[in-house]
Amino acid sequence: MLAEAADERAKIETDRNGVRLFNERFAKASEQLGSEKAAVRLAGVYAMAGLADDWRTGRQTCIDVLCAYLRMPYTPLVDATNEALAQADDQVPIMDADTARAAHEEREVRHTVIRLVGRHLRLAEDDATSWRGYDFDFTGAVFDGGDFSDTTFSAGEVSFRGATFNGGRVLFESATFSGGRVYFNGATFSGGGMSFRGATFSGGDVSFLEATFSGGEVLFDLATFSGGKVSFDFATFNAGRVSFVGATFSGGEVTFGKAAFSSGRVAFDGAKFSGAEVFFDFATFSGGRVSFVGATFSGGWVFLGGARFSGGEVSFQRATFSGGNASLSGAHFLGGRVSFNKAKFQVPPEFDVWPDGHPPDGLVLPGA
């Protein structure tokens, strides 16, 4: 009995020493992250990530600190990859050598955080140092690049709410969303680009609710949607491009409810729909273009019910509906153009009954 008690006391003391050591490492890494010197901050980033790997019970706290670093105020550099160079000379901020060097150094620290997050989300779920399933809060952060390609979001929540993407490229190429939640609600895309090319959505949600696209592009080309939901509800498209070219929809849902299109372009060219639904209900088209040119619908629906067309174009040219359907019931044609030219239907699209028996101006039916 005495030996067992001694062993228990020794275990408690060992655990206590372990916690003390973790706390000391956390305090040191946090201090480094607050340094005025970029090299020290960079060391703090690696120290905090290393602590997250070793300290499973404190892993979320370490991740939270790294995310908080990215949420700190940040002004991206204006360089050759930035659209800001197209501005007039008197609009481009002038930066002295010391300020430019400091900005370059800070960019390196921030991109290192992103690289480490991406690296840990590429690890297998049973890897002891995998960060899958944890929460990542990038709310309000400014991004001028970053690579999350080949990562897996199988649980947890990733928030880009209110984030700004105004340069560089943020990549989610070949990423897998099998149960997590990724939010870009209220985010602003004013330059650069974001790519989900080849990504797989087999569950979970990706939301661009109330996002603003005033430049740059968001690409879902060749992505596969077999479940889950992607939402662009209430989004505003003033410029830029959202592309689903060659994507495959065998389930899941893409919604643009009450989105506003005054410019820019949303492209589903060549996409394949075998059971998914795309909702543009009550969206407003006053400019820009939404294209389903050459898309194939062998199931599922495209809803444009209650949409208002006062400008811009929605094109289903050469699309094939061999089992799916399109509904424009309750749509208002006040201008703009909706074209089904050369589209092929097994079931005719749904429209309201027109008073004079003729389609409204701007609506082009198959064979017209």
mmCIF file of C-alpha atoms in Angstrom:
data_model
loop_
_atom_site.group_PDB
_atom_site.id
_atom_site.type_symbol
_atom_site.label_atom_id
_atom_site.label_comp_id
_atom_site.label_asym_id
_atom_site.label_seq_id
_atom_site.Cartn_x
_atom_site.Cartn_y
_atom_site.Cartn_z
ATOM 1 C CA MET A 1 0.000 0.000 0.000
ATOM 2 C CA LEU A 2 2.799 2.397 0.889
ATOM 3 C CA ALA A 3 4.517 1.671 -2.423
ATOM 4 C CA GLU A 4 1.305 2.319 -4.370
ATOM 5 C CA ALA A 5 0.769 5.604 -2.519
ATOM 6 C CA ALA A 6 4.335 6.641 -3.255
ATOM 7 C CA ASP A 7 3.873 5.822 -6.939
ATOM 8 C CA GLU A 8 0.666 7.864 -7.035
ATOM 9 C CA ARG A 9 2.378 10.840 -5.404
ATOM 10 C CA ALA A 10 5.228 10.547 -7.898
ATOM 11 C CA LYS A 11 2.785 10.478 -10.825
ATOM 12 C CA ILE A 12 0.958 13.558 -9.522
ATOM 13 C CA GLU A 13 4.262 15.374 -9.108
ATOM 14 C CA THR A 14 5.347 14.377 -12.634
ATOM 15 C CA ASP A 15 2.060 15.597 -14.111
ATOM 16 C CA ARG A 16 2.346 18.834 -12.148
ATOM 17 C CA ASN A 17 5.867 19.384 -13.429
ATOM 18 C CA GLY A 18 4.689 18.645 -16.955
ATOM 19 C CA VAL A 19 1.920 21.250 -16.734
ATOM 20 C CA ARG A 20 4.379 23.746 -15.267
ATOM 21 C CA LEU A 21 6.759 23.141 -18.165
ATOM 22 C CA PHE A 22 3.969 23.587 -20.729
ATOM 23 C CA ASN A 23 2.888 26.819 -19.058
ATOM 24 C CA GLU A 24 6.447 28.116 -19.115
ATOM 25 C CA ARG A 25 6.789 27.263 -22.813
ATOM 26 C CA PHE A 26 3.460 28.956 -23.535
ATOM 27 C CA ALA A 27 4.494 32.122 -21.711
ATOM 28 C CA LYS A 28 7.823 32.221 -23.547
ATOM 29 C CA ALA A 29 6.282 31.687 -26.969
ATOM 30 C CA SER A 30 3.635 34.342 -26.283
ATOM 31 C CA GLU A 31 6.337 36.793 -25.265
ATOM 32 C CA GLN A 32 8.235 36.116 -28.468
ATOM 33 C CA LEU A 33 5.116 36.715 -30.579
ATOM 34 C CA GLY A 34 4.852 40.193 -29.056
ATOM 35 C CA SER A 35 8.421 41.153 -29.884
ATOM 36 C CA GLU A 36 9.239 44.162 -32.049
ATOM 37 C CA LYS A 37 11.786 42.042 -33.924
ATOM 38 C CA ALA A 38 10.413 39.909 -36.758
ATOM 39 C CA ALA A 39 12.994 37.173 -36.234
ATOM 40 C CA VAL A 40 11.884 36.775 -32.618
ATOM 41 C CA ARG A 41 8.202 36.740 -33.635
ATOM 42 C CA LEU A 42 9.006 34.068 -36.211
ATOM 43 C CA ALA A 43 10.677 31.965 -33.522
ATOM 44 C CA GLY A 44 7.561 32.469 -31.388
ATOM 45 C CA VAL A 45 5.363 31.121 -34.189
ATOM 46 C CA TYR A 46 7.381 27.917 -34.420
ATOM 47 C CA ALA A 47 7.549 27.627 -30.636
ATOM 48 C CA MET A 48 3.775 27.965 -30.284
ATOM 49 C CA ALA A 49 3.145 25.413 -33.052
ATOM 50 C CA GLY A 50 5.605 23.001 -31.463
ATOM 51 C CA LEU A 51 3.889 23.403 -28.120
ATOM 52 C CA ALA A 52 0.526 22.669 -29.753
ATOM 53 C CA ASP A 53 1.968 19.392 -31.053
ATOM 54 C CA ASP A 54 3.262 18.349 -27.625
ATOM 55 C CA TRP A 55 0.419 19.653 -25.428
ATOM 56 C CA ARG A 56 -2.789 17.994 -26.595
ATOM 57 C CA THR A 57 -4.975 19.427 -23.808
ATOM 58 C CA GLY A 58 -3.706 22.934 -24.584
ATOM 59 C CA ARG A 59 -3.655 22.537 -28.373
ATOM 60 C CA GLN A 60 -6.772 24.606 -29.022
ATOM 61 C CA THR A 61 -5.362 27.437 -26.889
ATOM 62 C CA CYS A 62 -2.122 27.445 -28.877
ATOM 63 C CA ILE A 63 -4.075 27.457 -32.153
ATOM 64 C CA ASP A 64 -6.194 30.337 -30.859
ATOM 65 C CA VAL A 65 -3.053 32.393 -30.186
ATOM 66 C CA LEU A 66 -1.698 31.790 -33.689
ATOM 67 C CA CYS A 67 -5.049 32.762 -35.208
ATOM 68 C CA ALA A 68 -5.163 35.864 -33.024
ATOM 69 C CA TYR A 69 -1.816 36.908 -34.472
ATOM 70 C CA LEU A 70 -3.345 36.899 -37.961
ATOM 71 C CA ARG A 71 -6.259 38.979 -36.701
ATOM 72 C CA MET A 72 -3.913 41.790 -35.701
ATOM 73 C CA PRO A 73 -4.055 44.936 -37.888
ATOM 74 C CA TYR A 74 -2.066 44.461 -41.075
ATOM 75 C CA THR A 75 -1.517 46.462 -44.266
ATOM 76 C CA PRO A 76 -0.363 44.248 -47.151
ATOM 77 C CA LEU A 77 2.515 45.319 -49.340
ATOM 78 C CA VAL A 78 1.825 46.848 -52.723
ATOM 79 C CA ASP A 79 3.861 44.810 -55.172
ATOM 80 C CA ALA A 80 3.784 43.443 -58.676
ATOM 81 C CA THR A 81 1.063 40.932 -57.809
ATOM 82 C CA ASN A 82 -1.227 43.540 -56.373
ATOM 83 C CA GLU A 83 -3.952 45.261 -58.340
ATOM 84 C CA ALA A 84 -3.204 48.411 -56.384
ATOM 85 C CA LEU A 85 -0.406 49.086 -58.867
ATOM 86 C CA ALA A 86 -3.101 49.963 -61.369
ATOM 87 C CA GLN A 87 -4.092 52.940 -59.233
ATOM 88 C CA ALA A 88 -2.934 56.445 -59.958
ATOM 89 C CA ASP A 89 0.469 57.321 -58.504
ATOM 90 C CA ASP A 90 -1.042 59.711 -56.000
ATOM 91 C CA GLN A 91 -3.248 56.899 -54.643
ATOM 92 C CA VAL A 92 -0.475 54.381 -54.020
ATOM 93 C CA PRO A 93 1.061 54.714 -50.561
ATOM 94 C CA ILE A 94 4.720 55.657 -50.524
ATOM 95 C CA MET A 95 6.822 53.470 -48.238
ATOM 96 C CA ASP A 96 10.369 54.241 -47.109
ATOM 97 C CA ALA A 97 13.008 51.522 -47.035
ATOM 98 C CA ASP A 98 12.698 50.737 -43.317
ATOM 99 C CA THR A 99 8.915 50.530 -43.474
ATOM 100 C CA ALA A 100 9.040 48.343 -46.570
ATOM 101 C CA ARG A 101 11.534 45.982 -44.926
ATOM 102 C CA ALA A 102 9.386 45.739 -41.801
ATOM 103 C CA ALA A 103 6.325 45.019 -43.952
ATOM 104 C CA HIS A 104 8.170 42.253 -45.805
ATOM 105 C CA GLU A 105 9.259 40.722 -42.509
ATOM 106 C CA GLU A 106 5.743 40.852 -41.061
ATOM 107 C CA ARG A 107 4.369 39.240 -44.216
ATOM 108 C CA GLU A 108 6.839 36.370 -43.756
ATOM 109 C CA VAL A 109 5.749 35.857 -40.138
ATOM 110 C CA ARG A 110 2.056 35.819 -41.078
ATOM 111 C CA HIS A 111 2.557 33.462 -44.011
ATOM 112 C CA THR A 112 4.534 31.132 -41.753
ATOM 113 C CA VAL A 113 1.488 30.876 -39.464
ATOM 114 C CA ILE A 114 -0.644 29.961 -42.469
ATOM 115 C CA ARG A 115 1.892 27.397 -43.705
ATOM 116 C CA LEU A 116 2.020 25.704 -40.310
ATOM 117 C CA VAL A 117 -1.765 25.547 -40.060
ATOM 118 C CA GLY A 118 -1.964 24.058 -43.548
ATOM 119 C CA ARG A 119 0.783 21.553 -42.798
ATOM 120 C CA HIS A 120 -1.017 20.248 -39.708
ATOM 121 C CA LEU A 121 -4.330 19.961 -41.569
ATOM 122 C CA ARG A 122 -2.670 17.738 -44.178
ATOM 123 C CA LEU A 123 -1.675 15.143 -41.602
ATOM 124 C CA ALA A 124 -3.722 11.972 -41.223
ATOM 125 C CA GLU A 125 -6.440 12.124 -38.608
ATOM 126 C CA ASP A 126 -4.737 9.479 -36.465
ATOM 127 C CA ASP A 127 -1.446 11.398 -36.464
ATOM 128 C CA ALA A 128 -0.688 12.604 -32.936
ATOM 129 C CA THR A 129 0.160 16.088 -34.229
ATOM 130 C CA SER A 130 -2.797 16.503 -36.608
ATOM 131 C CA TRP A 131 -4.863 19.664 -36.044
ATOM 132 C CA ARG A 132 -7.965 18.314 -37.779
ATOM 133 C CA GLY A 133 -11.189 18.864 -35.888
ATOM 134 C CA TYR A 134 -10.015 22.031 -34.105
ATOM 135 C CA ASP A 135 -11.446 25.525 -34.513
ATOM 136 C CA PHE A 136 -9.623 28.266 -36.413
ATOM 137 C CA ASP A 137 -10.781 31.858 -35.976
ATOM 138 C CA PHE A 138 -9.511 34.224 -38.687
ATOM 139 C CA THR A 139 -12.391 36.679 -38.213
ATOM 140 C CA GLY A 140 -11.559 40.098 -39.630
ATOM 141 C CA ALA A 141 -8.055 39.057 -40.710
ATOM 142 C CA VAL A 142 -6.354 40.495 -43.794
ATOM 143 C CA PHE A 143 -4.992 37.934 -46.275
ATOM 144 C CA ASP A 144 -2.520 38.584 -49.071
ATOM 145 C CA GLY A 145 -1.852 34.916 -49.817
ATOM 146 C CA GLY A 146 -1.712 31.515 -48.143
ATOM 147 C CA ASP A 147 -1.894 27.836 -48.988
ATOM 148 C CA PHE A 148 -4.453 25.403 -47.524
ATOM 149 C CA SER A 149 -4.237 23.030 -50.500
ATOM 150 C CA ASP A 150 -4.708 19.294 -49.847
ATOM 151 C CA THR A 151 -5.964 19.965 -46.314
ATOM 152 C CA THR A 152 -8.916 18.157 -44.737
ATOM 153 C CA PHE A 153 -11.703 19.820 -42.781
ATOM 154 C CA SER A 154 -13.495 16.913 -41.156
ATOM 155 C CA ALA A 155 -14.889 18.716 -38.112
ATOM 156 C CA GLY A 156 -14.550 21.951 -36.212
ATOM 157 C CA GLU A 157 -15.194 25.480 -37.451
ATOM 158 C CA VAL A 158 -12.996 27.723 -39.568
ATOM 159 C CA SER A 159 -14.048 31.365 -39.589
ATOM 160 C CA PHE A 160 -13.023 33.916 -42.204
ATOM 161 C CA ARG A 161 -15.973 36.125 -41.236
ATOM 162 C CA GLY A 162 -15.333 39.744 -42.193
ATOM 163 C CA ALA A 163 -11.891 38.858 -43.546
ATOM 164 C CA THR A 164 -10.357 40.874 -46.377
ATOM 165 C CA PHE A 165 -8.668 39.277 -49.385
ATOM 166 C CA ASN A 166 -6.966 42.069 -51.298
ATOM 167 C CA GLY A 167 -3.877 40.531 -52.834
ATOM 168 C CA GLY A 168 -2.036 37.307 -53.492
ATOM 169 C CA ARG A 169 -3.796 33.953 -53.703
ATOM 170 C CA VAL A 170 -5.377 31.877 -50.953
ATOM 171 C CA LEU A 171 -5.509 28.251 -52.040
ATOM 172 C CA PHE A 172 -7.847 25.458 -50.959
ATOM 173 C CA GLU A 173 -7.041 23.385 -54.047
ATOM 174 C CA SER A 174 -7.817 19.660 -53.674
ATOM 175 C CA ALA A 175 -8.950 20.302 -50.099
ATOM 176 C CA THR A 176 -11.561 17.981 -48.600
ATOM 177 C CA PHE A 177 -14.603 19.239 -46.697
ATOM 178 C CA SER A 178 -16.180 16.193 -45.136
ATOM 179 C CA GLY A 179 -17.887 17.620 -42.086
ATOM 180 C CA GLY A 180 -16.368 20.893 -40.979
ATOM 181 C CA ARG A 181 -17.831 24.372 -41.280
ATOM 182 C CA VAL A 182 -16.020 27.147 -43.133
ATOM 183 C CA TYR A 183 -17.453 30.662 -42.987
ATOM 184 C CA PHE A 184 -16.586 33.595 -45.246
ATOM 185 C CA ASN A 185 -19.634 35.556 -44.113
ATOM 186 C CA GLY A 186 -19.212 39.271 -44.750
ATOM 187 C CA ALA A 187 -15.760 38.743 -46.257
ATOM 188 C CA THR A 188 -14.480 41.175 -48.901
ATOM 189 C CA PHE A 189 -12.707 40.047 -52.061
ATOM 190 C CA SER A 190 -11.156 43.132 -53.594
ATOM 191 C CA GLY A 191 -8.113 41.628 -55.273
ATOM 192 C CA GLY A 192 -6.030 38.511 -55.611
ATOM 193 C CA GLY A 193 -7.858 35.218 -55.743
ATOM 194 C CA MET A 194 -9.096 32.183 -53.884
ATOM 195 C CA SER A 195 -9.083 28.732 -55.435
ATOM 196 C CA PHE A 196 -11.044 25.625 -54.446
ATOM 197 C CA ARG A 197 -10.024 23.968 -57.713
ATOM 198 C CA GLY A 198 -10.415 20.204 -57.447
ATOM 199 C CA ALA A 199 -11.768 20.407 -53.892
ATOM 200 C CA THR A 200 -14.209 17.787 -52.608
ATOM 201 C CA PHE A 201 -17.337 18.748 -50.682
ATOM 202 C CA SER A 202 -18.816 15.580 -49.243
ATOM 203 C CA GLY A 203 -20.317 17.174 -46.153
ATOM 204 C CA GLY A 204 -20.142 20.252 -44.007
ATOM 205 C CA ASP A 205 -20.928 23.839 -44.973
ATOM 206 C CA VAL A 206 -19.042 26.592 -46.780
ATOM 207 C CA SER A 207 -20.744 29.979 -46.478
ATOM 208 C CA PHE A 208 -20.130 33.246 -48.338
ATOM 209 C CA LEU A 209 -23.224 34.873 -46.801
ATOM 210 C CA GLU A 210 -23.207 38.658 -47.432
ATOM 211 C CA ALA A 211 -19.718 38.489 -48.916
ATOM 212 C CA THR A 212 -18.670 41.264 -51.308
ATOM 213 C CA PHE A 213 -16.854 40.542 -54.561
ATOM 214 C CA SER A 214 -15.400 43.778 -55.868
ATOM 215 C CA GLY A 215 -12.335 42.275 -57.521
ATOM 216 C CA GLY A 216 -10.279 39.122 -57.792
ATOM 217 C CA GLU A 217 -11.763 35.679 -58.279
ATOM 218 C CA VAL A 218 -13.037 32.639 -56.397
ATOM 219 C CA LEU A 219 -12.621 29.375 -58.297
ATOM 220 C CA PHE A 220 -14.443 26.075 -57.740
ATOM 221 C CA ASP A 221 -13.323 24.658 -61.100
ATOM 222 C CA LEU A 222 -13.344 20.831 -61.260
ATOM 223 C CA ALA A 223 -14.599 20.668 -57.662
ATOM 224 C CA THR A 224 -16.869 17.780 -56.627
ATOM 225 C CA PHE A 225 -20.037 18.352 -54.596
ATOM 226 C CA SER A 226 -21.506 15.127 -53.265
ATOM 227 C CA GLY A 227 -22.983 16.583 -50.088
ATOM 228 C CA GLY A 228 -22.903 19.605 -47.871
ATOM 229 C CA LYS A 229 -23.843 23.141 -48.837
ATOM 230 C CA VAL A 230 -22.158 26.165 -50.401
ATOM 231 C CA SER A 231 -24.009 29.426 -49.827
ATOM 232 C CA PHE A 232 -23.634 32.807 -51.531
ATOM 233 C CA ASP A 233 -26.897 34.134 -50.092
ATOM 234 C CA PHE A 234 -27.120 37.949 -49.977
ATOM 235 C CA ALA A 235 -23.671 38.202 -51.570
ATOM 236 C CA THR A 236 -22.846 41.239 -53.707
ATOM 237 C CA PHE A 237 -21.025 40.866 -57.018
ATOM 238 C CA ASN A 238 -19.707 44.258 -58.105
ATOM 239 C CA ALA A 239 -16.740 42.864 -59.996
ATOM 240 C CA GLY A 240 -14.484 39.853 -60.015
ATOM 241 C CA ARG A 241 -15.368 36.289 -60.926
ATOM 242 C CA VAL A 242 -16.785 33.170 -59.263
ATOM 243 C CA SER A 243 -16.241 30.049 -61.329
ATOM 244 C CA PHE A 244 -17.586 26.468 -61.148
ATOM 245 C CA VAL A 245 -16.264 25.466 -64.587
ATOM 246 C CA GLY A 246 -16.213 21.685 -64.971
ATOM 247 C CA ALA A 247 -17.481 21.086 -61.433
ATOM 248 C CA THR A 248 -19.524 17.964 -60.634
ATOM 249 C CA PHE A 249 -22.678 18.110 -58.508
ATOM 250 C CA SER A 250 -24.003 14.722 -57.457
ATOM 251 C CA GLY A 251 -25.636 16.006 -54.296
ATOM 252 C CA GLY A 252 -25.445 18.915 -51.965
ATOM 253 C CA GLU A 253 -26.638 22.425 -52.610
ATOM 254 C CA VAL A 254 -25.353 25.751 -53.946
ATOM 255 C CA THR A 255 -27.456 28.807 -53.088
ATOM 256 C CA PHE A 256 -27.384 32.438 -54.254
ATOM 257 C CA GLY A 257 -30.581 33.506 -52.503
ATOM 258 C CA LYS A 258 -31.147 37.277 -52.732
ATOM 259 C CA ALA A 259 -27.652 37.802 -54.084
ATOM 260 C CA ALA A 260 -27.069 41.004 -56.075
ATOM 261 C CA PHE A 261 -25.276 40.892 -59.431
ATOM 262 C CA SER A 262 -24.336 44.332 -60.700
ATOM 263 C CA SER A 263 -21.119 43.244 -62.362
ATOM 264 C CA GLY A 264 -18.659 40.379 -62.293
ATOM 265 C CA ARG A 265 -19.301 36.837 -63.459
ATOM 266 C CA VAL A 266 -20.440 33.508 -62.010
ATOM 267 C CA ALA A 267 -19.602 30.612 -64.315
ATOM 268 C CA PHE A 268 -20.902 27.025 -64.226
ATOM 269 C CA ASP A 269 -19.713 26.376 -67.789
ATOM 270 C CA GLY A 270 -19.467 22.650 -68.503
ATOM 271 C CA ALA A 271 -20.544 21.693 -64.988
ATOM 272 C CA LYS A 272 -22.344 18.380 -64.434
ATOM 273 C CA PHE A 273 -25.415 18.157 -62.199
ATOM 274 C CA SER A 274 -26.635 14.656 -61.435
ATOM 275 C CA GLY A 275 -28.763 15.385 -58.383
ATOM 276 C CA ALA A 276 -27.789 18.703 -56.869
ATOM 277 C CA GLU A 277 -29.771 21.930 -56.589
ATOM 278 C CA VAL A 278 -28.665 25.464 -57.400
ATOM 279 C CA PHE A 279 -30.782 28.255 -55.946
ATOM 280 C CA PHE A 280 -30.864 31.839 -57.252
ATOM 281 C CA ASP A 281 -34.289 32.509 -55.757
ATOM 282 C CA PHE A 282 -35.089 36.195 -55.282
ATOM 283 C CA ALA A 283 -31.645 37.198 -56.559
ATOM 284 C CA THR A 284 -31.302 40.541 -58.368
ATOM 285 C CA PHE A 285 -29.521 40.725 -61.721
ATOM 286 C CA SER A 286 -28.791 44.315 -62.667
ATOM 287 C CA GLY A 287 -25.491 43.558 -64.381
ATOM 288 C CA GLY A 288 -22.800 40.945 -64.644
ATOM 289 C CA ARG A 289 -23.208 37.426 -66.005
ATOM 290 C CA VAL A 290 -24.169 33.990 -64.686
ATOM 291 C CA SER A 291 -23.271 31.257 -67.143
ATOM 292 C CA PHE A 292 -24.324 27.602 -67.401
ATOM 293 C CA VAL A 293 -23.096 27.294 -70.996
ATOM 294 C CA GLY A 294 -22.778 23.628 -71.956
ATOM 295 C CA ALA A 295 -23.747 22.393 -68.480
ATOM 296 C CA THR A 296 -25.434 18.991 -68.096
ATOM 297 C CA PHE A 297 -28.411 18.421 -65.771
ATOM 298 C CA SER A 298 -29.282 14.759 -65.298
ATOM 299 C CA GLY A 299 -31.029 15.458 -62.000
ATOM 300 C CA GLY A 300 -31.514 18.267 -59.556
ATOM 301 C CA TRP A 301 -32.942 21.726 -60.148
ATOM 302 C CA VAL A 302 -31.912 25.268 -60.955
ATOM 303 C CA PHE A 303 -34.206 27.716 -59.169
ATOM 304 C CA LEU A 304 -34.591 31.314 -60.348
ATOM 305 C CA GLY A 305 -38.004 31.777 -58.771
ATOM 306 C CA GLY A 306 -38.778 35.342 -57.761
ATOM 307 C CA ALA A 307 -35.548 36.609 -59.332
ATOM 308 C CA ARG A 308 -35.475 40.136 -60.764
ATOM 309 C CA PHE A 309 -33.758 40.702 -64.112
ATOM 310 C CA SER A 310 -33.122 44.364 -64.856
ATOM 311 C CA GLY A 311 -29.716 43.951 -66.492
ATOM 312 C CA GLY A 312 -26.917 41.493 -67.043
ATOM 313 C CA GLU A 313 -27.272 37.991 -68.441
ATOM 314 C CA VAL A 314 -28.069 34.462 -67.288
ATOM 315 C CA SER A 315 -27.134 31.946 -69.975
ATOM 316 C CA PHE A 316 -28.110 28.264 -70.338
ATOM 317 C CA GLN A 317 -26.949 28.126 -73.949
ATOM 318 C CA ARG A 318 -26.288 24.573 -75.170
ATOM 319 C CA ALA A 319 -27.128 23.207 -71.713
ATOM 320 C CA THR A 320 -28.691 19.736 -71.573
ATOM 321 C CA PHE A 321 -31.554 18.886 -69.200
ATOM 322 C CA SER A 322 -31.961 15.116 -69.440
ATOM 323 C CA GLY A 323 -33.527 14.693 -66.013
ATOM 324 C CA GLY A 324 -33.119 17.962 -64.170
ATOM 325 C CA ASN A 325 -35.180 21.089 -64.631
ATOM 326 C CA ALA A 326 -35.107 24.864 -64.427
ATOM 327 C CA SER A 327 -37.742 26.980 -62.715
ATOM 328 C CA LEU A 328 -38.310 30.695 -63.329
ATOM 329 C CA SER A 329 -41.765 30.836 -61.772
ATOM 330 C CA GLY A 330 -42.407 34.252 -60.285
ATOM 331 C CA ALA A 331 -39.389 35.786 -62.013
ATOM 332 C CA HIS A 332 -39.586 39.474 -63.015
ATOM 333 C CA PHE A 333 -38.194 40.465 -66.417
ATOM 334 C CA LEU A 334 -37.493 44.197 -66.354
ATOM 335 C CA GLY A 335 -34.411 44.124 -68.561
ATOM 336 C CA GLY A 336 -31.323 42.061 -69.087
ATOM 337 C CA ARG A 337 -31.263 38.674 -70.790
ATOM 338 C CA VAL A 338 -31.999 35.065 -69.842
ATOM 339 C CA SER A 339 -31.047 32.686 -72.643
ATOM 340 C CA PHE A 340 -31.908 29.017 -73.207
ATOM 341 C CA ASN A 341 -30.708 29.219 -76.806
ATOM 342 C CA LYS A 342 -29.887 25.734 -78.149
ATOM 343 C CA ALA A 343 -30.603 24.180 -74.746
ATOM 344 C CA LYS A 344 -32.080 20.649 -74.769
ATOM 345 C CA PHE A 345 -34.894 19.682 -72.403
ATOM 346 C CA GLN A 346 -36.514 16.387 -71.516
ATOM 347 C CA VAL A 347 -38.882 18.355 -69.248
ATOM 348 C CA PRO A 348 -39.611 21.949 -70.331
ATOM 349 C CA PRO A 349 -38.527 24.731 -67.944
ATOM 350 C CA GLU A 350 -41.183 26.227 -65.697
ATOM 351 C CA PHE A 351 -42.393 29.782 -66.355
ATOM 352 C CA ASP A 352 -45.379 31.834 -65.338
ATOM 353 C CA VAL A 353 -48.321 32.036 -67.707
ATOM 354 C CA TRP A 354 -47.718 35.069 -69.921
ATOM 355 C CA PRO A 355 -50.778 37.291 -70.491
ATOM 356 C CA ASP A 356 -50.298 37.589 -74.264
ATOM 357 C CA GLY A 357 -48.840 34.123 -74.716
ATOM 358 C CA HIS A 358 -45.440 35.527 -75.655
ATOM 359 C CA PRO A 359 -42.295 35.372 -73.542
ATOM 360 C CA PRO A 360 -41.209 38.665 -72.004
ATOM 361 C CA ASP A 361 -38.442 40.754 -73.548
ATOM 362 C CA GLY A 362 -35.022 39.428 -72.653
ATOM 363 C CA LEU A 363 -36.076 35.779 -72.337
ATOM 364 C CA VAL A 364 -34.660 33.655 -75.168
ATOM 365 C CA LEU A 365 -36.237 30.203 -75.441
ATOM 366 C CA PRO A 366 -34.718 27.111 -77.083
ATOM 367 C CA GLY A 367 -34.752 27.342 -80.870
ATOM 368 C CA ALA A 368 -35.347 31.087 -80.848
#
